Short mmCIF file of C-alpha atoms in Angstrom, two decimals:
data_model
loop_
_atom_site.label_atom_id
_atom_site.label_comp_id
_atom_site.label_asym_id
_atom_site.label_seq_id
_atom_site.Cartn_x
_atom_site.Cartn_y
_atom_site.Cartn_z
CA MET A 1 -27.33 19.27 -14.36
CA LYS A 2 -26.92 15.79 -15.75
CA GLU A 3 -24.53 13.41 -14.13
CA ASN A 4 -22.27 10.90 -15.63
CA ILE A 5 -21.73 12.42 -18.83
CA SER A 6 -19.92 10.07 -21.16
CA LEU A 7 -17.26 10.43 -23.72
CA LYS A 8 -19.79 9.20 -26.34
CA GLU A 9 -22.06 12.02 -25.69
CA ILE A 10 -19.43 14.69 -25.88
CA ALA A 11 -18.34 12.81 -29.29
CA GLY A 12 -22.00 13.29 -30.47
CA ILE A 13 -22.15 16.92 -29.76
CA CYS A 14 -18.82 17.53 -31.52
CA LYS A 15 -19.33 15.23 -34.35
CA VAL A 16 -16.09 13.34 -33.78
CA SER A 17 -15.19 9.74 -32.74
CA VAL A 18 -15.01 8.71 -29.06
CA SER A 19 -11.24 8.12 -29.68
CA THR A 20 -10.82 11.81 -30.68
CA VAL A 21 -12.43 13.02 -27.64
CA SER A 22 -10.21 10.70 -25.47
CA LYS A 23 -7.10 12.20 -27.27
CA ALA A 24 -8.45 15.82 -26.51
CA MET A 25 -9.02 15.08 -22.94
CA ASN A 26 -5.69 13.58 -22.59
CA ASP A 27 -3.87 16.49 -24.29
CA ARG A 28 -2.59 14.38 -27.32
CA ASN A 29 -0.91 16.11 -30.07
CA ASP A 30 -2.20 14.08 -33.08
CA ILE A 31 -5.30 16.30 -33.22
CA SER A 32 -5.61 19.86 -34.18
CA ALA A 33 -5.32 22.57 -31.57
CA GLU A 34 -8.68 24.02 -32.60
CA LYS A 35 -10.73 20.76 -32.33
CA LYS A 36 -8.99 20.01 -28.93
CA GLU A 37 -10.10 23.29 -27.61
CA GLU A 38 -13.58 22.62 -28.84
CA ILE A 39 -13.89 19.28 -27.37
CA ARG A 40 -12.53 20.51 -23.97
CA ARG A 41 -14.93 23.60 -24.03
CA VAL A 42 -17.94 21.25 -24.57
CA ALA A 43 -16.86 18.98 -21.82
CA ARG A 44 -16.47 21.86 -19.37
CA GLU A 45 -20.12 23.21 -20.23
CA MET A 46 -21.41 19.71 -19.75
CA HIS A 47 -19.42 19.28 -16.40
CA TYR A 48 -17.66 16.23 -17.53
CA VAL A 49 -15.83 14.27 -14.91
CA PRO A 50 -13.30 11.67 -15.80
CA ASN A 51 -13.92 8.03 -14.74
CA TYR A 52 -11.46 7.60 -12.03
CA MET A 53 -11.64 3.85 -11.84
CA ALA A 54 -11.37 3.47 -15.57
CA SER A 55 -8.32 5.46 -15.72
CA VAL A 56 -6.75 3.66 -12.77
CA LEU A 57 -7.45 0.13 -14.72
CA LYS A 58 -5.94 1.67 -17.88
CA SER A 59 -2.70 3.16 -16.16
CA LYS A 60 -2.27 0.50 -13.50
CA ARG A 61 -1.77 3.57 -11.13
CA THR A 62 -4.02 5.37 -8.74
CA GLY A 63 -2.27 8.52 -8.56
CA ALA A 64 -2.21 8.22 -4.69
CA ILE A 65 0.87 8.43 -2.28
CA GLY A 66 0.93 7.33 1.28
CA VAL A 67 2.50 9.56 3.92
CA LEU A 68 3.94 7.93 7.03
CA LEU A 69 4.53 10.06 10.15
CA ALA A 70 4.98 7.43 13.00
CA GLY A 71 6.90 8.17 16.26
CA LYS A 72 6.97 10.20 19.32
CA THR A 73 8.68 13.07 17.46
CA GLY A 74 8.55 14.14 13.86
CA GLY A 75 4.77 14.79 13.55
CA LEU A 76 3.10 17.78 11.95
CA THR A 77 3.57 19.99 14.85
CA ASP A 78 7.39 19.56 14.31
CA GLU A 79 8.22 22.49 12.09
CA HIS A 80 11.29 20.80 10.49
CA PHE A 81 9.16 17.89 9.15
CA ALA A 82 6.15 19.91 8.43
CA ARG A 83 8.31 21.94 6.07
CA ILE A 84 9.56 18.98 4.33
CA LEU A 85 6.20 17.41 4.06
CA ASN A 86 4.61 20.65 2.73
CA SER A 87 7.31 20.88 -0.07
CA PHE A 88 6.74 17.25 -0.91
CA ARG A 89 3.06 17.65 -0.98
CA GLU A 90 3.13 20.62 -3.37
CA THR A 91 5.80 18.87 -5.70
CA VAL A 92 3.63 15.76 -6.28
CA GLU A 93 0.35 17.46 -6.42
CA ASP A 94 1.92 19.75 -9.29
CA ARG A 95 2.56 16.42 -11.08
CA GLY A 96 -0.95 15.04 -10.65
CA TYR A 97 -0.70 12.83 -7.54
CA ILE A 98 -2.63 13.30 -4.35
CA VAL A 99 -1.27 12.55 -0.65
CA THR A 100 -3.14 10.38 2.05
CA PHE A 101 -1.71 9.80 5.57
CA LEU A 102 -1.32 6.39 6.67
CA ASN A 103 -2.82 5.56 10.01
CA SER A 104 -0.11 4.81 12.58
CA GLY A 105 -2.25 5.19 15.73
CA SER A 106 -2.79 2.45 18.33
CA SER A 107 -6.27 1.27 17.80
CA PRO A 108 -6.34 -2.39 17.82
CA GLU A 109 -8.87 -2.01 14.71
CA ARG A 110 -6.21 -0.44 12.59
CA HIS A 111 -4.91 -2.24 9.70
CA SER A 112 -1.11 -2.58 9.46
CA LEU A 113 0.81 -0.25 7.34
CA SER A 114 1.22 -2.74 4.66
CA GLU A 115 -2.50 -3.59 4.56
CA GLN A 116 -3.35 -0.06 4.37
CA CYS A 117 -1.00 0.38 1.27
CA ARG A 118 -2.78 -2.68 -0.44
CA TYR A 119 -6.09 -1.56 0.32
CA MET A 120 -5.61 2.02 -0.64
CA LYS A 121 -3.44 0.80 -3.72
CA PHE A 122 -0.93 3.51 -2.98
CA ASP A 123 1.48 3.95 -5.89
CA GLY A 124 4.18 4.82 -3.51
CA VAL A 125 4.88 5.65 0.12
CA PHE A 126 6.85 8.73 1.59
CA VAL A 127 8.28 7.82 5.13
CA ALA A 128 8.68 11.43 6.36
CA TYR A 129 9.45 10.11 10.11
CA ALA A 130 9.10 6.52 11.60
CA ASP A 131 10.32 4.26 14.11
CA TYR A 132 12.27 1.81 12.11
CA ALA A 133 12.51 -0.58 14.86
CA MET A 134 8.67 -1.41 14.68
CA GLN A 135 7.89 -4.62 12.98
CA GLU A 136 5.16 -3.21 10.73
CA VAL A 137 7.55 -0.52 9.44
CA GLN A 138 9.90 -3.26 8.56
CA GLU A 139 7.22 -5.18 6.94
CA LEU A 140 6.25 -2.08 4.94
CA LEU A 141 9.99 -1.51 3.91
CA ALA A 142 10.17 -5.18 2.87
CA SER A 143 7.16 -4.87 0.54
CA ASP A 144 7.49 -4.03 -3.17
CA VAL A 145 5.86 -0.68 -2.99
CA PRO A 146 8.18 2.19 -4.10
CA ILE A 147 9.30 4.02 -1.00
CA VAL A 148 11.36 7.26 -0.38
CA THR A 149 12.55 7.94 3.28
CA ILE A 150 13.90 11.03 5.05
CA ASP A 151 17.40 10.92 6.73
CA HIS A 152 17.27 7.13 6.94
CA ALA A 153 19.11 4.77 4.46
CA VAL A 154 17.22 1.61 3.81
CA SER A 155 18.51 -1.04 1.30
CA GLY A 156 16.45 -1.05 -1.99
CA HIS A 157 14.67 2.14 -1.29
CA LEU A 158 15.36 5.96 -1.96
CA ASN A 159 16.66 8.20 0.75
CA VAL A 160 16.81 11.88 0.91
CA ALA A 161 19.06 13.40 3.61
CA SER A 162 20.67 16.57 4.91
CA ASP A 163 24.38 16.42 4.48
CA HIS A 164 24.71 16.01 8.44
CA TYR A 165 28.63 15.32 8.09
CA GLY A 166 29.52 18.33 5.82
CA ASP A 167 26.92 20.63 7.64
CA MET A 168 28.42 19.88 11.09
CA LYS A 169 31.93 20.43 9.63
CA ARG A 170 30.93 23.84 8.25
CA MET A 171 29.28 24.90 11.62
CA LEU A 172 32.26 23.71 13.46
CA GLN A 173 34.66 25.81 11.08
CA PHE A 174 32.45 28.74 11.78
CA VAL A 175 32.85 28.32 15.49
CA PHE A 176 36.51 27.59 15.20
CA ASP A 177 37.08 30.66 13.09
CA ARG A 178 35.85 32.83 15.98
CA GLY A 179 38.42 31.35 18.30
CA HIS A 180 36.64 28.58 20.08
CA ARG A 181 38.67 25.57 21.05
CA LYS A 182 36.75 24.23 23.97
CA ILE A 183 33.31 23.08 22.08
CA ALA A 184 30.92 20.88 23.85
CA CYS A 185 28.60 18.57 21.76
CA ILE A 186 25.12 17.75 23.00
CA HIS A 187 23.97 15.25 20.37
CA GLY A 188 20.92 13.35 19.49
CA GLY A 189 20.19 9.60 20.14
CA ALA A 190 21.30 6.83 17.78
CA GLY A 191 20.55 7.04 14.15
CA ASP A 192 21.87 8.02 10.85
CA VAL A 193 21.63 11.74 11.59
CA THR A 194 23.51 11.63 14.80
CA ARG A 195 25.99 9.28 13.28
CA GLY A 196 26.80 11.76 10.70
CA ARG A 197 27.27 14.75 13.02
CA LEU A 198 29.26 12.87 15.58
CA GLU A 199 31.80 11.60 12.91
CA ALA A 200 32.14 15.07 11.86
CA TYR A 201 32.74 16.38 15.24
CA ARG A 202 35.33 13.73 15.94
CA SER A 203 36.96 14.33 12.59
CA PHE A 204 37.18 18.03 12.99
CA MET A 205 38.43 18.07 16.43
CA LYS A 206 41.34 15.46 15.44
CA GLU A 207 42.19 17.59 12.35
CA HIS A 208 42.66 20.58 14.46
CA LEU A 209 44.51 18.92 17.31
CA LEU A 210 41.80 19.53 19.63
CA PRO A 211 40.98 16.96 22.35
CA VAL A 212 37.62 15.13 22.34
CA CYS A 213 36.71 15.38 26.00
CA GLY A 214 34.21 13.06 27.27
CA ALA A 215 32.76 15.61 29.77
CA TYR A 216 31.69 17.72 26.84
CA MET A 217 29.79 15.11 25.19
CA TYR A 218 26.20 14.20 26.11
CA THR A 219 23.20 12.51 24.62
CA CYS A 220 19.67 14.42 24.48
CA PRO A 221 16.76 13.18 22.51
CA TYR A 222 15.99 15.63 19.81
CA ARG A 223 13.63 18.48 20.72
CA ASP A 224 13.59 17.27 24.38
CA CYS A 225 14.08 20.67 26.17
CA GLU A 226 13.83 19.20 29.71
CA ARG A 227 16.71 17.00 29.31
CA ALA A 228 18.59 19.67 27.28
CA ALA A 229 18.05 21.99 30.27
CA ALA A 230 19.44 19.42 32.63
CA LEU A 231 22.68 18.66 30.44
CA THR A 232 23.22 22.24 30.21
CA ARG A 233 23.17 22.72 33.94
CA ALA A 234 25.56 19.73 34.02
CA VAL A 235 28.09 21.52 31.58
CA LEU A 236 27.96 24.80 33.38
CA ALA A 237 29.00 22.80 36.54
CA LEU A 238 32.23 21.68 35.00
CA PRO A 239 35.31 23.19 36.53
CA ASP A 240 36.80 23.72 33.06
CA ARG A 241 33.62 24.47 31.14
CA PRO A 242 33.59 25.02 27.31
CA THR A 243 33.37 28.35 25.62
CA CYS A 244 30.63 27.07 22.93
CA ILE A 245 27.92 24.42 23.16
CA LEU A 246 26.41 22.65 20.16
CA TYR A 247 22.86 21.55 20.62
CA PRO A 248 21.08 18.85 18.35
CA ASP A 249 18.40 21.05 17.16
CA ASP A 250 17.07 24.72 17.83
CA LEU A 251 14.46 23.92 20.41
CA THR A 252 16.91 22.42 22.64
CA ALA A 253 19.30 25.16 22.10
CA VAL A 254 16.52 27.76 23.04
CA GLY A 255 16.01 25.64 26.19
CA GLY A 256 19.73 25.91 26.95
CA MET A 257 19.92 29.56 26.70
CA ARG A 258 17.04 29.84 29.22
CA VAL A 259 19.14 27.86 31.72
CA MET A 260 22.34 30.12 31.08
CA ARG A 261 20.25 33.19 31.70
CA GLU A 262 18.86 31.76 35.06
CA ALA A 263 22.46 31.13 35.93
CA GLY A 264 23.34 34.79 35.45
CA LEU A 265 25.38 34.15 32.22
CA HIS A 266 25.40 36.50 29.13
CA ILE A 267 25.41 35.02 25.57
CA PRO A 268 27.45 35.18 23.78
CA ASP A 269 30.08 36.91 26.07
CA ASP A 270 30.11 34.27 28.71
CA LEU A 271 29.07 31.19 26.75
CA SER A 272 28.18 30.73 23.13
CA VAL A 273 25.40 28.71 21.81
CA VAL A 274 24.74 26.85 18.41
CA GLY A 275 21.50 25.25 17.31
CA TYR A 276 20.48 23.20 14.22
CA ASP A 277 17.73 22.91 11.77
CA GLY A 278 16.86 26.57 11.20
CA VAL A 279 13.24 26.43 12.40
CA SER A 280 11.41 29.96 13.23
CA ALA A 281 12.38 29.70 16.88
CA ALA A 282 15.97 30.56 15.95
CA GLY A 283 15.05 34.06 14.87
CA MET A 284 12.56 34.81 17.78
CA VAL A 285 15.02 34.67 20.83
CA THR A 286 17.57 37.20 21.80
CA PRO A 287 20.34 37.15 21.03
CA ARG A 288 19.29 35.43 17.58
CA LEU A 289 20.51 32.02 17.53
CA THR A 290 23.21 30.85 15.29
CA THR A 291 22.10 27.61 13.51
CA LEU A 292 22.70 25.28 10.72
CA ARG A 293 19.53 25.90 8.46
CA GLN A 294 18.51 22.59 6.66
CA ASP A 295 17.24 22.96 3.04
CA THR A 296 13.74 21.43 3.82
CA VAL A 297 12.32 22.74 0.48
CA SER A 298 14.73 20.89 -1.53
CA MET A 299 14.50 17.93 0.48
CA GLY A 300 10.90 17.84 -0.19
CA ILE A 301 11.22 18.44 -3.79
CA GLN A 302 13.83 15.84 -4.26
CA ALA A 303 11.71 13.38 -2.31
CA GLY A 304 8.52 13.93 -4.40
CA ASN A 305 10.39 13.91 -7.84
CA ARG A 306 12.41 10.69 -6.97
CA LEU A 307 9.41 8.95 -5.69
CA ILE A 308 7.41 9.76 -8.84
CA GLY A 309 10.49 8.58 -10.91
CA ARG A 310 10.56 5.39 -9.05
CA ILE A 311 6.78 4.91 -9.56
CA GLU A 312 6.56 5.88 -13.35
CA SER A 313 9.99 4.28 -14.29
CA PRO A 314 10.40 1.24 -12.03
CA ASP A 315 13.35 -0.27 -14.00
CA ALA A 316 15.38 3.17 -13.89
CA GLU A 317 18.89 2.91 -12.39
CA ASP A 318 18.37 5.38 -9.36
CA ARG A 319 15.70 3.06 -7.67
CA GLN A 320 17.66 3.32 -4.43
CA GLY A 321 20.55 5.24 -2.69
CA THR A 322 20.77 8.52 -1.05
CA VAL A 323 20.41 11.93 -2.37
CA VAL A 324 22.35 14.37 0.03
CA ILE A 325 21.15 18.02 0.42
CA PRO A 326 23.62 20.49 1.89
CA GLY A 327 22.39 23.12 4.47
CA MET A 328 24.14 26.33 5.37
CA VAL A 329 25.41 28.03 8.30
CA GLU A 330 23.01 30.96 9.49
CA ALA A 331 24.91 33.29 11.51
CA GLY A 332 23.07 34.68 14.35
CA GLU A 333 24.32 36.53 17.32
CA SER A 334 24.62 33.66 19.82
CA VAL A 335 28.34 32.96 19.14
CA GLY A 336 30.98 35.12 20.19
CA ILE A 337 34.66 35.86 19.38
CA VAL A 338 37.17 34.26 21.68
CA ARG A 339 40.47 36.42 21.92
CA GLY A 340 43.87 35.39 23.00
#
């Protein structure tokens, strides 16, 4: 098989000009469908491969998008972020782009994130998860590369976020409608996600004339099952314990359920439990966990389309801001009804 087949060779076989071959390969409409199909058939038979560097120089774009996953949590082993990333990848690949992970490891030989972007000539970057306090992350955000983030608003860039305020209120309404008035909230650490959920919690309790009890509120890093277990034991030790506990994610909720069982409690008769995210673990426990399922598929689609829009139309008005994606309450069996 001959390598490096040129457009000129295809043009000679088809008895057309090189520009006509180029139009056919780029699916232009100013040549007939019959001639376009003939040229493409010949190109396939000759195993023609487009000149990547030539196309890059012509379009000023590489078709490559960098993906950043940097932090103690939020990696590919985290189902929530993996779902978002898979949806993002499918979206951008369907539009002709490829994804490559940025190296966020600890090697002293590693280039900084900004240097990697320049070296790889990424058209844009998808920040699925990152420690935004890191200097090199801040340097990346300060660069002129188009960026879309998940659940973290950054001035000058696009952000796709779950509706944490609205979702939490919907979940609280679900719990309230089942008669719960003493509702504990184990929440995540500082950040946009926690801020929205806590604002919703305090607002809902105030609207329904329910006291916000300090003994019912605890901070737990997301997916930290060990600390969630310890906090659950603290709640169980309260003289006036709540009837329902909200957890920051499904994994910590499952950990809390284990502690309750060890204490001889029956869920939901003795205590109700609510998770967050809608990962597969929620449906694998007994009783099936009630959770707030985030729409990770839509988040990935929106992130992909918005980033490509920014890449291909840099002067468009929607170059920054937040796109909010609502989730839905998934009623399991872990929230009982309080009567009287």
